[in-house]
CSV table of C-alpha atoms and ligand atoms in Angstrom, one decimal:
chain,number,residue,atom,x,y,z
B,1,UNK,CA,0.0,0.0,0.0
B,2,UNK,CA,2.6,2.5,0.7
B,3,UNK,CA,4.1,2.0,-2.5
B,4,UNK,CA,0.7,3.0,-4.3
B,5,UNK,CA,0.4,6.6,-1.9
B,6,UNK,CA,4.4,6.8,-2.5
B,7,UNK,CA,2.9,7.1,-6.3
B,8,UNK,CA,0.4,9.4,-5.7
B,9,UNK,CA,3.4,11.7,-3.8
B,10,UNK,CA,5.4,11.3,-7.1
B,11,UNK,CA,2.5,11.6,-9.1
B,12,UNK,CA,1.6,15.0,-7.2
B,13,UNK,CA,4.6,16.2,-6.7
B,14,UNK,CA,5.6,16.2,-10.7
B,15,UNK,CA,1.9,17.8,-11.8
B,16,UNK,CA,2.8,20.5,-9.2
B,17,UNK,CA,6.1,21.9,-10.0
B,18,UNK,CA,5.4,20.6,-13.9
B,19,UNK,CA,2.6,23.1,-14.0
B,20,UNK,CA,4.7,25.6,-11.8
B,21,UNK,CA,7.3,25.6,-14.8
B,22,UNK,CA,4.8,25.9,-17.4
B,23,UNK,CA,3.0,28.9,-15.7
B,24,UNK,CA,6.4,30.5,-15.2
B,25,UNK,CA,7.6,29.9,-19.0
B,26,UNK,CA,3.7,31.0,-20.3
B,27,UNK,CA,4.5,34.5,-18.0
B,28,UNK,CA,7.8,35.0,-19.2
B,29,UNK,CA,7.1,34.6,-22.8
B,30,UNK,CA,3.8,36.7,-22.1
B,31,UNK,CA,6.7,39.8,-21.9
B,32,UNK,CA,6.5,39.7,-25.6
B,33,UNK,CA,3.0,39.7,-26.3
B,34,UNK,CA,1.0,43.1,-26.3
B,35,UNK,CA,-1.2,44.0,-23.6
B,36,UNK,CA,-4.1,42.2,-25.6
B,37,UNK,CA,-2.0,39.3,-25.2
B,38,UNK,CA,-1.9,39.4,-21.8
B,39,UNK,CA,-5.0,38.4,-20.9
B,40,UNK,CA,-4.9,34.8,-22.9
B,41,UNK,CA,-1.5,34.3,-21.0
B,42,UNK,CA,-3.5,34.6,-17.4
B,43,UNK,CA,-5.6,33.0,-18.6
B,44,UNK,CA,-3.8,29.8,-19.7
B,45,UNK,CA,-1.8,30.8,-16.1
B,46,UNK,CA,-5.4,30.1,-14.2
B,47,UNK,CA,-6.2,26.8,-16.4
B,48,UNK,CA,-2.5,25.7,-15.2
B,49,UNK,CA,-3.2,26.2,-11.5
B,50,UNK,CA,-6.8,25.1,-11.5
B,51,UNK,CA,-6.3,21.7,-13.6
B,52,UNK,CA,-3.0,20.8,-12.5
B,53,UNK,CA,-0.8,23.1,-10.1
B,54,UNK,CA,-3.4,23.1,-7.3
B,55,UNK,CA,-4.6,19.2,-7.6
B,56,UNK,CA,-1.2,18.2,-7.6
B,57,UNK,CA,0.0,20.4,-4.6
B,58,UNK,CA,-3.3,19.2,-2.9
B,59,UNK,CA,-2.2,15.1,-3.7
B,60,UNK,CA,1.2,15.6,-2.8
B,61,UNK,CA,0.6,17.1,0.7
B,62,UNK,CA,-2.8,14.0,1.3
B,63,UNK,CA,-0.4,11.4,0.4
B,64,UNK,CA,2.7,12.8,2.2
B,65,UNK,CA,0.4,13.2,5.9
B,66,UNK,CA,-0.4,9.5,4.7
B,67,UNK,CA,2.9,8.5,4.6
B,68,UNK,CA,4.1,10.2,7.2
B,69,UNK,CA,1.6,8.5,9.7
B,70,UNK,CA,2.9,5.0,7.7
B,71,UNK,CA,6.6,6.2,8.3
B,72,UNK,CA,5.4,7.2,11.9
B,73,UNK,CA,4.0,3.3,12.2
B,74,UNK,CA,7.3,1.8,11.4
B,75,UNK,CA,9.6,3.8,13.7
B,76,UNK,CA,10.3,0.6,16.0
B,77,UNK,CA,12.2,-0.3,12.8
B,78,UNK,CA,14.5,2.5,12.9
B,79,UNK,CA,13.3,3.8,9.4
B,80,UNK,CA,12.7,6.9,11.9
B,81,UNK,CA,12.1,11.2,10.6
B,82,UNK,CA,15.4,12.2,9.5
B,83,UNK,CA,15.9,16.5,9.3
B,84,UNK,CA,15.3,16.4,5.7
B,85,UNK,CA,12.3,14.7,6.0
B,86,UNK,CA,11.0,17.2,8.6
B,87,UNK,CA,12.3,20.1,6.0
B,88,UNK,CA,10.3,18.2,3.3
B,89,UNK,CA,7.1,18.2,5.1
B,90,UNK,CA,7.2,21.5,6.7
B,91,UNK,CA,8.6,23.5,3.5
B,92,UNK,CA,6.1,21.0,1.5
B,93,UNK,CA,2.6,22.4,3.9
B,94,UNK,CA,4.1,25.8,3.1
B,95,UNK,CA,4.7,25.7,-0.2
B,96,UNK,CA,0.9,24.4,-0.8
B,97,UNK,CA,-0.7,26.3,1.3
B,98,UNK,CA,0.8,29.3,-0.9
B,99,UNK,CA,-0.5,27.8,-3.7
B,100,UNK,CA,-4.0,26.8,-2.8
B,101,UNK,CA,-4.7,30.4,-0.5
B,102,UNK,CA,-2.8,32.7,-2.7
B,103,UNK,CA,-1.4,31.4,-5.7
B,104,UNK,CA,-4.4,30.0,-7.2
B,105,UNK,CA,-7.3,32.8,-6.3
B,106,UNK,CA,-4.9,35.6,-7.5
B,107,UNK,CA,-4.4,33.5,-11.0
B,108,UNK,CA,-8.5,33.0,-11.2
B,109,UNK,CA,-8.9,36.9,-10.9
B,110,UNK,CA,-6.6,38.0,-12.9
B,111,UNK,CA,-7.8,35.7,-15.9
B,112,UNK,CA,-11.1,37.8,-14.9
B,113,UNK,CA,-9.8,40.7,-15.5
B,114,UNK,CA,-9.6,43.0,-19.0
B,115,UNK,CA,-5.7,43.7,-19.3
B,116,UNK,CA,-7.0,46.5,-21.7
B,117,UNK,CA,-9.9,48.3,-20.8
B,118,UNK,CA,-10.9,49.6,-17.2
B,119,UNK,CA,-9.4,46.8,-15.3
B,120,UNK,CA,-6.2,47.6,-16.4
B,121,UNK,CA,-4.1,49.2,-13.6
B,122,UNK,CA,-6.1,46.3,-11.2
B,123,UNK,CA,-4.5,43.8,-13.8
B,124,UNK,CA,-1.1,45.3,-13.6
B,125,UNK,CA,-1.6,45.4,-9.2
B,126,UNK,CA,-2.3,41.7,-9.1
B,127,UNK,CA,0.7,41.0,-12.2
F,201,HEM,C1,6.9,19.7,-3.1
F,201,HEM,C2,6.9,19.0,-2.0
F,201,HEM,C3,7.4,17.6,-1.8
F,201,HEM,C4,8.4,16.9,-2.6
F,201,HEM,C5,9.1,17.4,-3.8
F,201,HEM,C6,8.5,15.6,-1.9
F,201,HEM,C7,9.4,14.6,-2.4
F,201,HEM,C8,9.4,13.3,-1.9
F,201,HEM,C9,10.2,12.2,-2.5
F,201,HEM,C10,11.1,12.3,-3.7
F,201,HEM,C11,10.0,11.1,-1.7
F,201,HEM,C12,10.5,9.7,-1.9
F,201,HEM,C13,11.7,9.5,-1.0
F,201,HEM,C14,12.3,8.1,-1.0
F,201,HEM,O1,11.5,7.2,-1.2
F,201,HEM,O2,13.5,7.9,-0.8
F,201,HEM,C15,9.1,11.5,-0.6
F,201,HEM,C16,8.6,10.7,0.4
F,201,HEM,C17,7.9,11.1,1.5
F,201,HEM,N1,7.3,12.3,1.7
F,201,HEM,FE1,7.5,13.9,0.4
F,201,HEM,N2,7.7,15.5,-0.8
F,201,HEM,C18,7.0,16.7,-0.7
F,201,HEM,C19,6.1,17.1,0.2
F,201,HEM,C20,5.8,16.3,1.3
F,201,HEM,C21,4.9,16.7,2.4
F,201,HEM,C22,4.1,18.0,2.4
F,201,HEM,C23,4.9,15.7,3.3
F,201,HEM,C24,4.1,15.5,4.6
F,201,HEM,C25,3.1,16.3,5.0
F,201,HEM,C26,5.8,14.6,2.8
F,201,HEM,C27,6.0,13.4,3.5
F,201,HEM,C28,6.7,12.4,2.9
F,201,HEM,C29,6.9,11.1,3.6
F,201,HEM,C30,6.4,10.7,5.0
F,201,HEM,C31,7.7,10.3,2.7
F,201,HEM,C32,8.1,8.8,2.9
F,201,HEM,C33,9.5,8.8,3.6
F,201,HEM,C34,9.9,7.3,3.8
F,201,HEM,O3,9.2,6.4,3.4
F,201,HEM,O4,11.0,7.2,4.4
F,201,HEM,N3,6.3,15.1,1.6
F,201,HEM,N4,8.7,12.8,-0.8
């Protein structure tokens, strides 16, 4: 069994940062586009974290608590929380909770958002 939620930790863990990279090379290459442009790029940005980013951050921190209490279970048999682990979990939480409170709800109102007409300096706030 843990081998399947180790999966889903891999699994989550790839869609996350995956999508992460893609966002990041959608907003860099968005700095060539005119301000028309903009608006498809946030709103490929918000499709990114909604259908992939945020699911994956979301699996990656379910199946880590699960194996943590699994890793927990099996502590008689010295496979015991090393520091990196603990810096894995804590930074991990972090890291998705940045994603689902902040990340993802600023991505969904920017695609909102006209880059062009009277949204416009709102849109370049939230940018
Ligand atoms: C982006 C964030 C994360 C990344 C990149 C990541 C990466 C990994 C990797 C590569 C492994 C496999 C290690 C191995 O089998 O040798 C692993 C296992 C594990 N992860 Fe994560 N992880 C993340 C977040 C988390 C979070 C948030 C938690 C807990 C809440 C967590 C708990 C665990 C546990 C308990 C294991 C199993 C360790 C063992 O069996 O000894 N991880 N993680």
């Amino acid at each position: 069994m843990i081998r399947f939620w180790l999966f889903l930790h891999l699994l989550g863990f790839t869609l996350w940062l995956g999508g992460g990279f893609a966002a990041m090379a959608a907003g860099v290459a968005g700095k060539r586009e005119d301000r028309a442009g903009l608006g498809a790029i946030a709103r490929s940005q918000a499709a990114a974290y909604k259908s992939v980013i945020a699911p994956g951050a979301l699996l990656a921190v379910l199946s880590g608590v699960i194996l943590t209490f699994s890793v927990s279970s099996r502590m008689g048999e010295l496979v015991g929380f090393s520091i990196w682990l603990m810096v894995m979990q804590g930074a991990g939480i972090l890291a998705a909770l940045l994603v689902l409170l902040i990340g993802l709800p600023t991505a969904a109102k920017l695609a909102r958002l006209d880059p062009v007409g009277q949204g416009a300096t709102y849109f370049d706030e939230l940018r």
